[in-house]
Amino acid sequence: MRAGYEEGKILWRREPITDFLEKPGIVADTKEKLGLVLAVRDYADKTLKMNVGGSYSSYSYVDRPALTYILTAVPKTELKPYTWWFLFVGRVPYKGYFSIEDANRAAAELQREGYDTVIRTTAAFSTLGWFDDPLLSHLLRYDQVTLANVIFHELLHNTLYVKGSAEFNESLANFVGGHAAIDFFRDKFGEGSAEHQRAVLAWQDELEFADFLEGVTNTLNTLYARNIPLEDKLRLREQVFAQSKSEWASRLADPQSYRFRNFLTNRLTTR
Amino acid sequence: MIIQYTLYLKNLKLFEALYDAEGKSLTRLIDSIREAVSKGGEPFEQLHALIDRHRTSS
């Protein structure tokens, strides 16, 4: 009920970006980013042949510190997430809440059942083409490369979505978002332009972190499969987490790397 | 939590390989993936089969 109300509010507040841009007093950075959004949308439609519909042709102000709170849960010694089932998307390894109190209550319940939980915020989501998703005001805090990447990512969900296969959908959208941003900035500003280079570097960071993470998950899967007491697994995994953070911190010493810094600060387990 | 990252980063190398096989065209990549997963089954397995077909035909 709350979700329907909040989604309705977002849709009700939509106004065409072209109209919004004509209002007096819009700051230059906002104008520039909204113009970029329309250009990204056009590129996704005409060049990439994505299912754009009316998405991202409108803007909606969100009067909340975070759009939604996304809860994820996983058994303490297994890398297989808890899943929820929803009508249109099938089984997914996360659940969104519009209230942090509701998210905390659900997380506490899962923790009592023995799960690690994490709650994160998100600034964008896709209704998979069911509605014309507006650009939400939260997204304007991103730099241009990230903003373009997110829009391509969400539009890919409108274009291709396999019900009940969240890892596939999100990883494909991530891949397309990263590469579409590279192509878009190359075509818009030129090969080797500052924007194009930033998009290329962002994707290289993505690949490097994915490679690093594969090593971490292999180590954890090996540990979790060992025939040792649960207490030992829990103790040893803390060592894996600490070593992983240390290794990633040393890689971030490279001044070009700027993404995934939150791996160092995020808690990897709940107590 | 590791899962919050792996959700978005699974098999990126597989997507890269398919992207190369499709001449670095995102439009062709999306079309070929759409066709592959339309057959049903686990989508990553369908993509592995697709890349195998590319390799045998080249």
PDB file of N, CA, C and O in Angstrom, chain A residues 192-257:
ATOM      1  N   GLY A 192      38.514  10.251 -27.060  1.00  0.00           N
ATOM      2  CA  GLY A 192      39.601  10.808 -26.260  1.00  0.00           C
ATOM      3  C   GLY A 192      39.244  12.078 -25.515  1.00  0.00           C
ATOM      4  O   GLY A 192      40.077  12.642 -24.801  1.00  0.00           O
ATOM      5  N   SER A 193      37.993  12.551 -25.667  1.00  0.00           N
ATOM      6  CA  SER A 193      37.568  13.732 -24.898  1.00  0.00           C
ATOM      7  C   SER A 193      37.580  13.386 -23.408  1.00  0.00           C
ATOM      8  O   SER A 193      37.594  12.210 -23.024  1.00  0.00           O
ATOM      9  N   ALA A 194      37.572  14.424 -22.576  1.00  0.00           N
ATOM     10  CA  ALA A 194      37.622  14.185 -21.120  1.00  0.00           C
ATOM     11  C   ALA A 194      36.453  13.313 -20.672  1.00  0.00           C
ATOM     12  O   ALA A 194      36.615  12.393 -19.857  1.00  0.00           O
ATOM     13  N   GLU A 195      35.261  13.589 -21.225  1.00  0.00           N
ATOM     14  CA  GLU A 195      34.064  12.825 -20.819  1.00  0.00           C
ATOM     15  C   GLU A 195      34.192  11.367 -21.264  1.00  0.00           C
ATOM     16  O   GLU A 195      33.848  10.448 -20.522  1.00  0.00           O
ATOM     17  N   HIS A 196      34.682  11.190 -22.497  1.00  0.00           N
ATOM     18  CA  HIS A 196      34.856   9.833 -23.012  1.00  0.00           C
ATOM     19  C   HIS A 196      35.865   9.069 -22.160  1.00  0.00           C
ATOM     20  O   HIS A 196      35.645   7.908 -21.795  1.00  0.00           O
ATOM     21  N   GLN A 197      36.967   9.722 -21.822  1.00  0.00           N
ATOM     22  CA  GLN A 197      37.990   9.057 -21.010  1.00  0.00           C
ATOM     23  C   GLN A 197      37.456   8.689 -19.628  1.00  0.00           C
ATOM     24  O   GLN A 197      37.770   7.621 -19.104  1.00  0.00           O
ATOM     25  N   ARG A 198      36.636   9.574 -19.053  1.00  0.00           N
ATOM     26  CA  ARG A 198      36.067   9.262 -17.735  1.00  0.00           C
ATOM     27  C   ARG A 198      35.155   8.034 -17.815  1.00  0.00           C
ATOM     28  O   ARG A 198      35.147   7.192 -16.913  1.00  0.00           O
ATOM     29  N   ALA A 199      34.392   7.937 -18.899  1.00  0.00           N
ATOM     30  CA  ALA A 199      33.504   6.774 -19.058  1.00  0.00           C
ATOM     31  C   ALA A 199      34.327   5.492 -19.231  1.00  0.00           C
ATOM     32  O   ALA A 199      33.971   4.443 -18.679  1.00  0.00           O
ATOM     33  N   VAL A 200      35.422   5.589 -19.975  1.00  0.00           N
ATOM     34  CA  VAL A 200      36.288   4.415 -20.170  1.00  0.00           C
ATOM     35  C   VAL A 200      36.906   3.996 -18.832  1.00  0.00           C
ATOM     36  O   VAL A 200      36.905   2.806 -18.475  1.00  0.00           O
ATOM     37  N   LEU A 201      37.418   4.966 -18.083  1.00  0.00           N
ATOM     38  CA  LEU A 201      38.036   4.652 -16.790  1.00  0.00           C
ATOM     39  C   LEU A 201      37.018   4.054 -15.814  1.00  0.00           C
ATOM     40  O   LEU A 201      37.338   3.134 -15.059  1.00  0.00           O
ATOM     41  N   ALA A 202      35.807   4.595 -15.843  1.00  0.00           N
ATOM     42  CA  ALA A 202      34.765   4.077 -14.942  1.00  0.00           C
ATOM     43  C   ALA A 202      34.507   2.602 -15.230  1.00  0.00           C
ATOM     44  O   ALA A 202      34.347   1.789 -14.319  1.00  0.00           O
ATOM     45  N   TRP A 203      34.482   2.256 -16.523  1.00  0.00           N
ATOM     46  CA  TRP A 203      34.229   0.851 -16.867  1.00  0.00           C
ATOM     47  C   TRP A 203      35.426  -0.033 -16.515  1.00  0.00           C
ATOM     48  O   TRP A 203      35.260  -1.168 -16.057  1.00  0.00           O
ATOM     49  N   GLN A 204      36.628   0.486 -16.689  1.00  0.00           N
ATOM     50  CA  GLN A 204      37.819  -0.287 -16.297  1.00  0.00           C
ATOM     51  C   GLN A 204      37.803  -0.557 -14.788  1.00  0.00           C
ATOM     52  O   GLN A 204      38.168  -1.649 -14.342  1.00  0.00           O
ATOM     53  N   ASP A 205      37.371   0.434 -14.011  1.00  0.00           N
ATOM     54  CA  ASP A 205      37.248   0.239 -12.560  1.00  0.00           C
ATOM     55  C   ASP A 205      36.257  -0.882 -12.254  1.00  0.00           C
ATOM     56  O   ASP A 205      36.464  -1.706 -11.361  1.00  0.00           O
ATOM     57  N   GLU A 206      35.166  -0.868 -13.021  1.00  0.00           N
ATOM     58  CA  GLU A 206      34.112  -1.874 -12.825  1.00  0.00           C
ATOM     59  C   GLU A 206      34.683  -3.282 -13.048  1.00  0.00           C
ATOM     60  O   GLU A 206      34.465  -4.195 -12.255  1.00  0.00           O
ATOM     61  N   LEU A 207      35.435  -3.421 -14.149  1.00  0.00           N
ATOM     62  CA  LEU A 207      36.019  -4.725 -14.486  1.00  0.00           C
ATOM     63  C   LEU A 207      37.054  -5.144 -13.451  1.00  0.00           C
ATOM     64  O   LEU A 207      37.126  -6.320 -13.068  1.00  0.00           O
ATOM     65  N   GLU A 208      37.845  -4.187 -12.992  1.00  0.00           N
ATOM     66  CA  GLU A 208      38.877  -4.529 -12.007  1.00  0.00           C
ATOM     67  C   GLU A 208      38.237  -4.981 -10.697  1.00  0.00           C
ATOM     68  O   GLU A 208      38.658  -5.967 -10.092  1.00  0.00           O
ATOM     69  N   PHE A 209      37.178  -4.272 -10.283  1.00  0.00           N
ATOM     70  CA  PHE A 209      36.529  -4.660  -9.032  1.00  0.00           C
ATOM     71  C   PHE A 209      35.836  -6.016  -9.179  1.00  0.00           C
ATOM     72  O   PHE A 209      35.851  -6.835  -8.249  1.00  0.00           O
ATOM     73  N   ALA A 210      35.241  -6.258 -10.346  1.00  0.00           N
ATOM     74  CA  ALA A 210      34.581  -7.557 -10.580  1.00  0.00           C
ATOM     75  C   ALA A 210      35.611  -8.689 -10.496  1.00  0.00           C
ATOM     76  O   ALA A 210      35.337  -9.745  -9.911  1.00  0.00           O
ATOM     77  N   ASP A 211      36.784  -8.459 -11.059  1.00  0.00           N
ATOM     78  CA  ASP A 211      37.846  -9.463 -11.027  1.00  0.00           C
ATOM     79  C   ASP A 211      38.311  -9.699  -9.592  1.00  0.00           C
ATOM     80  O   ASP A 211      38.480 -10.839  -9.141  1.00  0.00           O
ATOM     81  N   PHE A 212      38.493  -8.609  -8.867  1.00  0.00           N
ATOM     82  CA  PHE A 212      38.899  -8.699  -7.455  1.00  0.00           C
ATOM     83  C   PHE A 212      37.848  -9.465  -6.643  1.00  0.00           C
ATOM     84  O   PHE A 212      38.158 -10.346  -5.844  1.00  0.00           O
ATOM     85  N   LEU A 213      36.581  -9.123  -6.887  1.00  0.00           N
ATOM     86  CA  LEU A 213      35.489  -9.730  -6.119  1.00  0.00           C
ATOM     87  C   LEU A 213      35.372 -11.235  -6.405  1.00  0.00           C
ATOM     88  O   LEU A 213      34.998 -12.015  -5.519  1.00  0.00           O
ATOM     89  N   GLU A 214      35.681 -11.629  -7.621  1.00  0.00           N
ATOM     90  CA  GLU A 214      35.630 -13.055  -7.967  1.00  0.00           C
ATOM     91  C   GLU A 214      36.602 -13.838  -7.086  1.00  0.00           C
ATOM     92  O   GLU A 214      36.287 -14.933  -6.613  1.00  0.00           O
ATOM     93  N   GLY A 215      37.760 -13.266  -6.845  1.00  0.00           N
ATOM     94  CA  GLY A 215      38.731 -13.908  -5.960  1.00  0.00           C
ATOM     95  C   GLY A 215      38.211 -14.015  -4.537  1.00  0.00           C
ATOM     96  O   GLY A 215      38.355 -15.051  -3.878  1.00  0.00           O
ATOM     97  N   VAL A 216      37.568 -12.959  -4.072  1.00  0.00           N
ATOM     98  CA  VAL A 216      37.027 -12.962  -2.707  1.00  0.00           C
ATOM     99  C   VAL A 216      35.930 -14.018  -2.577  1.00  0.00           C
ATOM    100  O   VAL A 216      35.902 -14.793  -1.615  1.00  0.00           O
ATOM    101  N   THR A 217      35.029 -14.069  -3.556  1.00  0.00           N
ATOM    102  CA  THR A 217      33.915 -15.033  -3.461  1.00  0.00           C
ATOM    103  C   THR A 217      34.431 -16.468  -3.579  1.00  0.00           C
ATOM    104  O   THR A 217      33.911 -17.369  -2.904  1.00  0.00           O
ATOM    105  N   ASN A 218      35.462 -16.694  -4.389  1.00  0.00           N
ATOM    106  CA  ASN A 218      36.037 -18.047  -4.473  1.00  0.00           C
ATOM    107  C   ASN A 218      36.619 -18.460  -3.129  1.00  0.00           C
ATOM    108  O   ASN A 218      36.449 -19.604  -2.681  1.00  0.00           O
ATOM    109  N   THR A 219      37.302 -17.527  -2.480  1.00  0.00           N
ATOM    110  CA  THR A 219      37.889 -17.821  -1.160  1.00  0.00           C
ATOM    111  C   THR A 219      36.790 -18.132  -0.146  1.00  0.00           C
ATOM    112  O   THR A 219      36.892 -19.096   0.627  1.00  0.00           O
ATOM    113  N   LEU A 220      35.729 -17.331  -0.165  1.00  0.00           N
ATOM    114  CA  LEU A 220      34.640 -17.542   0.787  1.00  0.00           C
ATOM    115  C   LEU A 220      33.917 -18.859   0.515  1.00  0.00           C
ATOM    116  O   LEU A 220      33.584 -19.603   1.454  1.00  0.00           O
ATOM    117  N   ASN A 221      33.669 -19.167  -0.755  1.00  0.00           N
ATOM    118  CA  ASN A 221      32.987 -20.429  -1.066  1.00  0.00           C
ATOM    119  C   ASN A 221      33.800 -21.626  -0.610  1.00  0.00           C
ATOM    120  O   ASN A 221      33.247 -22.624  -0.112  1.00  0.00           O
ATOM    121  N   THR A 222      35.116 -21.539  -0.774  1.00  0.00           N
ATOM    122  CA  THR A 222      35.989 -22.627  -0.308  1.00  0.00           C
ATOM    123  C   THR A 222      35.905 -22.762   1.204  1.00  0.00           C
ATOM    124  O   THR A 222      35.800 -23.876   1.749  1.00  0.00           O
ATOM    125  N   LEU A 223      35.935 -21.631   1.885  1.00  0.00           N
ATOM    126  CA  LEU A 223      35.839 -21.650   3.352  1.00  0.00           C
ATOM    127  C   LEU A 223      34.502 -22.227   3.806  1.00  0.00           C
ATOM    128  O   LEU A 223      34.445 -23.095   4.683  1.00  0.00           O
ATOM    129  N   TYR A 224      33.410 -21.751   3.214  1.00  0.00           N
ATOM    130  CA  TYR A 224      32.084 -22.178   3.650  1.00  0.00           C
ATOM    131  C   TYR A 224      31.847 -23.661   3.384  1.00  0.00           C
ATOM    132  O   TYR A 224      31.017 -24.298   4.047  1.00  0.00           O
ATOM    133  N   ALA A 225      32.563 -24.215   2.395  1.00  0.00           N
ATOM    134  CA  ALA A 225      32.379 -25.635   2.073  1.00  0.00           C
ATOM    135  C   ALA A 225      33.186 -26.546   3.005  1.00  0.00           C
ATOM    136  O   ALA A 225      32.985 -27.764   3.000  1.00  0.00           O
ATOM    137  N   ARG A 226      34.082 -25.977   3.799  1.00  0.00           N
ATOM    138  CA  ARG A 226      34.923 -26.803   4.676  1.00  0.00           C
ATOM    139  C   ARG A 226      34.094 -27.450   5.784  1.00  0.00           C
ATOM    140  O   ARG A 226      33.115 -26.871   6.273  1.00  0.00           O
ATOM    141  N   ASN A 227      34.499 -28.636   6.182  1.00  0.00           N
ATOM    142  CA  ASN A 227      33.809 -29.363   7.245  1.00  0.00           C
ATOM    143  C   ASN A 227      34.409 -28.986   8.598  1.00  0.00           C
ATOM    144  O   ASN A 227      35.123 -29.771   9.223  1.00  0.00           O
ATOM    145  N   ILE A 228      34.115 -27.770   9.017  1.00  0.00           N
ATOM    146  CA  ILE A 228      34.618 -27.266  10.297  1.00  0.00           C
ATOM    147  C   ILE A 228      33.457 -26.622  11.043  1.00  0.00           C
ATOM    148  O   ILE A 228      32.422 -26.303  10.442  1.00  0.00           O
ATOM    149  N   PRO A 229      33.593 -26.431  12.356  1.00  0.00           N
ATOM    150  CA  PRO A 229      32.478 -25.849  13.128  1.00  0.00           C
ATOM    151  C   PRO A 229      32.103 -24.453  12.635  1.00  0.00           C
ATOM    152  O   PRO A 229      32.940 -23.710  12.126  1.00  0.00           O
ATOM    153  N   LEU A 230      30.823 -24.122  12.835  1.00  0.00           N
ATOM    154  CA  LEU A 230      30.299 -22.826  12.396  1.00  0.00           C
ATOM    155  C   LEU A 230      31.103 -21.669  12.993  1.00  0.00           C
ATOM    156  O   LEU A 230      31.410 -20.693  12.304  1.00  0.00           O
ATOM    157  N   GLU A 231      31.467 -21.799  14.269  1.00  0.00           N
ATOM    158  CA  GLU A 231      32.203 -20.713  14.928  1.00  0.00           C
ATOM    159  C   GLU A 231      33.527 -20.451  14.222  1.00  0.00           C
ATOM    160  O   GLU A 231      33.963 -19.297  14.095  1.00  0.00           O
ATOM    161  N   ASP A 232      34.172 -21.516  13.761  1.00  0.00           N
ATOM    162  CA  ASP A 232      35.449 -21.355  13.056  1.00  0.00           C
ATOM    163  C   ASP A 232      35.234 -20.667  11.701  1.00  0.00           C
ATOM    164  O   ASP A 232      36.031 -19.817  11.296  1.00  0.00           O
ATOM    165  N   LYS A 233      34.156 -21.059  11.018  1.00  0.00           N
ATOM    166  CA  LYS A 233      33.866 -20.407   9.731  1.00  0.00           C
ATOM    167  C   LYS A 233      33.636 -18.909   9.934  1.00  0.00           C
ATOM    168  O   LYS A 233      34.127 -18.084   9.166  1.00  0.00           O
ATOM    169  N   LEU A 234      32.864 -18.581  10.986  1.00  0.00           N
ATOM    170  CA  LEU A 234      32.560 -17.173  11.228  1.00  0.00           C
ATOM    171  C   LEU A 234      33.827 -16.396  11.589  1.00  0.00           C
ATOM    172  O   LEU A 234      33.993 -15.242  11.184  1.00  0.00           O
ATOM    173  N   ARG A 235      34.704 -17.035  12.340  1.00  0.00           N
ATOM    174  CA  ARG A 235      35.964 -16.363  12.700  1.00  0.00           C
ATOM    175  C   ARG A 235      36.856 -16.199  11.470  1.00  0.00           C
ATOM    176  O   ARG A 235      37.417 -15.120  11.225  1.00  0.00           O
ATOM    177  N   LEU A 236      36.954 -17.268  10.676  1.00  0.00           N
ATOM    178  CA  LEU A 236      37.846 -17.223   9.504  1.00  0.00           C
ATOM    179  C   LEU A 236      37.338 -16.272   8.423  1.00  0.00           C
ATOM    180  O   LEU A 236      38.123 -15.647   7.704  1.00  0.00           O
ATOM    181  N   ARG A 237      36.027 -16.153   8.314  1.00  0.00           N
ATOM    182  CA  ARG A 237      35.510 -15.250   7.276  1.00  0.00           C
ATOM    183  C   ARG A 237      35.844 -13.800   7.613  1.00  0.00           C
ATOM    184  O   ARG A 237      36.025 -12.983   6.724  1.00  0.00           O
ATOM    185  N   GLU A 238      35.901 -13.491   8.913  1.00  0.00           N
ATOM    186  CA  GLU A 238      36.292 -12.130   9.292  1.00  0.00           C
ATOM    187  C   GLU A 238      37.708 -11.830   8.812  1.00  0.00           C
ATOM    188  O   GLU A 238      38.021 -10.706   8.414  1.00  0.00           O
ATOM    189  N   GLN A 239      38.566 -12.866   8.860  1.00  0.00           N
ATOM    190  CA  GLN A 239      39.934 -12.681   8.342  1.00  0.00           C
ATOM    191  C   GLN A 239      39.905 -12.435   6.829  1.00  0.00           C
ATOM    192  O   GLN A 239      40.659 -11.600   6.314  1.00  0.00           O
ATOM    193  N   VAL A 240      39.040 -13.182   6.138  1.00  0.00           N
ATOM    194  CA  VAL A 240      38.924 -12.993   4.681  1.00  0.00           C
ATOM    195  C   VAL A 240      38.469 -11.566   4.379  1.00  0.00           C
ATOM    196  O   VAL A 240      39.022 -10.891   3.503  1.00  0.00           O
ATOM    197  N   PHE A 241      37.465 -11.101   5.123  1.00  0.00           N
ATOM    198  CA  PHE A 241      36.952  -9.744   4.894  1.00  0.00           C
ATOM    199  C   PHE A 241      38.052  -8.706   5.144  1.00  0.00           C
ATOM    200  O   PHE A 241      38.224  -7.763   4.370  1.00  0.00           O
ATOM    201  N   ALA A 242      38.783  -8.886   6.244  1.00  0.00           N
ATOM    202  CA  ALA A 242      39.831  -7.910   6.590  1.00  0.00           C
ATOM    203  C   ALA A 242      40.935  -7.912   5.533  1.00  0.00           C
ATOM    204  O   ALA A 242      41.398  -6.846   5.103  1.00  0.00           O
ATOM    205  N   GLN A 243      41.336  -9.106   5.088  1.00  0.00           N
ATOM    206  CA  GLN A 243      42.379  -9.190   4.058  1.00  0.00           C
ATOM    207  C   GLN A 243      41.892  -8.576   2.743  1.00  0.00           C
ATOM    208  O   GLN A 243      42.647  -7.907   2.038  1.00  0.00           O
ATOM    209  N   SER A 244      40.627  -8.813   2.416  1.00  0.00           N
ATOM    210  CA  SER A 244      40.069  -8.283   1.174  1.00  0.00           C
ATOM    211  C   SER A 244      40.070  -6.759   1.183  1.00  0.00           C
ATOM    212  O   SER A 244      40.447  -6.112   0.200  1.00  0.00           O
ATOM    213  N   LYS A 245      39.644  -6.201   2.303  1.00  0.00           N
ATOM    214  CA  LYS A 245      39.609  -4.737   2.398  1.00  0.00           C
ATOM    215  C   LYS A 245      41.013  -4.161   2.309  1.00  0.00           C
ATOM    216  O   LYS A 245      41.243  -3.122   1.680  1.00  0.00           O
ATOM    217  N   SER A 246      41.949  -4.849   2.938  1.00  0.00           N
ATOM    218  CA  SER A 246      43.340  -4.386   2.903  1.00  0.00           C
ATOM    219  C   SER A 246      43.877  -4.410   1.465  1.00  0.00           C
ATOM    220  O   SER A 246      44.536  -3.460   1.020  1.00  0.00           O
ATOM    221  N   GLU A 247      43.566  -5.502   0.762  1.00  0.00           N
ATOM    222  CA  GLU A 247      44.054  -5.610  -0.622  1.00  0.00           C
ATOM    223  C   GLU A 247      43.416  -4.548  -1.508  1.00  0.00           C
ATOM    224  O   GLU A 247      44.083  -3.905  -2.321  1.00  0.00           O
ATOM    225  N   TRP A 248      42.104  -4.342  -1.331  1.00  0.00           N
ATOM    226  CA  TRP A 248      41.427  -3.347  -2.172  1.00  0.00           C
ATOM    227  C   TRP A 248      41.935  -1.932  -1.859  1.00  0.00           C
ATOM    228  O   TRP A 248      42.090  -1.098  -2.755  1.00  0.00           O
ATOM    229  N   ALA A 249      42.228  -1.690  -0.584  1.00  0.00           N
ATOM    230  CA  ALA A 249      42.763  -0.378  -0.200  1.00  0.00           C
ATOM    231  C   ALA A 249      44.091  -0.121  -0.900  1.00  0.00           C
ATOM    232  O   ALA A 249      44.355   0.999  -1.359  1.00  0.00           O
ATOM    233  N   SER A 250      44.920  -1.152  -1.007  1.00  0.00           N
ATOM    234  CA  SER A 250      46.220  -0.958  -1.656  1.00  0.00           C
ATOM    235  C   SER A 250      46.032  -0.692  -3.152  1.00  0.00           C
ATOM    236  O   SER A 250      46.765   0.091  -3.745  1.00  0.00           O
ATOM    237  N   ARG A 251      45.014  -1.333  -3.748  1.00  0.00           N
ATOM    238  CA  ARG A 251      44.755  -1.072  -5.176  1.00  0.00           C
ATOM    239  C   ARG A 251      44.237   0.346  -5.387  1.00  0.00           C
ATOM    240  O   ARG A 251      44.521   0.979  -6.401  1.00  0.00           O
ATOM    241  N   LEU A 252      43.463   0.856  -4.432  1.00  0.00           N
ATOM    242  CA  LEU A 252      42.906   2.202  -4.566  1.00  0.00           C
ATOM    243  C   LEU A 252      43.974   3.276  -4.411  1.00  0.00           C
ATOM    244  O   LEU A 252      43.698   4.458  -4.625  1.00  0.00           O
ATOM    245  N   ALA A 253      45.163   2.876  -4.033  1.00  0.00           N
ATOM    246  CA  ALA A 253      46.256   3.849  -3.970  1.00  0.00           C
ATOM    247  C   ALA A 253      46.522   4.425  -5.350  1.00  0.00           C
ATOM    248  O   ALA A 253      47.073   5.523  -5.481  1.00  0.00           O
ATOM    249  N   ASP A 254      46.133   3.683  -6.391  1.00  0.00           N
ATOM    250  CA  ASP A 254      46.222   4.196  -7.757  1.00  0.00           C
ATOM    251  C   ASP A 254      45.264   5.384  -7.865  1.00  0.00           C
ATOM    252  O   ASP A 254      44.064   5.247  -7.688  1.00  0.00           O
ATOM    253  N   PRO A 255      45.765   6.578  -8.147  1.00  0.00           N
ATOM    254  CA  PRO A 255      44.901   7.765  -8.129  1.00  0.00           C
ATOM    255  C   PRO A 255      43.790   7.749  -9.173  1.00  0.00           C
ATOM    256  O   PRO A 255      42.837   8.507  -9.080  1.00  0.00           O
ATOM    257  N   GLN A 256      43.888   6.876 -10.183  1.00  0.00           N
ATOM    258  CA  GLN A 256      42.829   6.852 -11.188  1.00  0.00           C
ATOM    259  C   GLN A 256      41.579   6.128 -10.684  1.00  0.00           C
ATOM    260  O   GLN A 256      40.506   6.317 -11.208  1.00  0.00           O
ATOM    261  N   SER A 257      41.753   5.278  -9.698  1.00  0.00           N
ATOM    262  CA  SER A 257      40.608   4.517  -9.209  1.00  0.00           C
ATOM    263  C   SER A 257      39.774   5.381  -8.274  1.00  0.00           C
ATOM    264  O   SER A 257      40.286   5.951  -7.336  1.00  0.00           O
TER     265      SER A 257
END
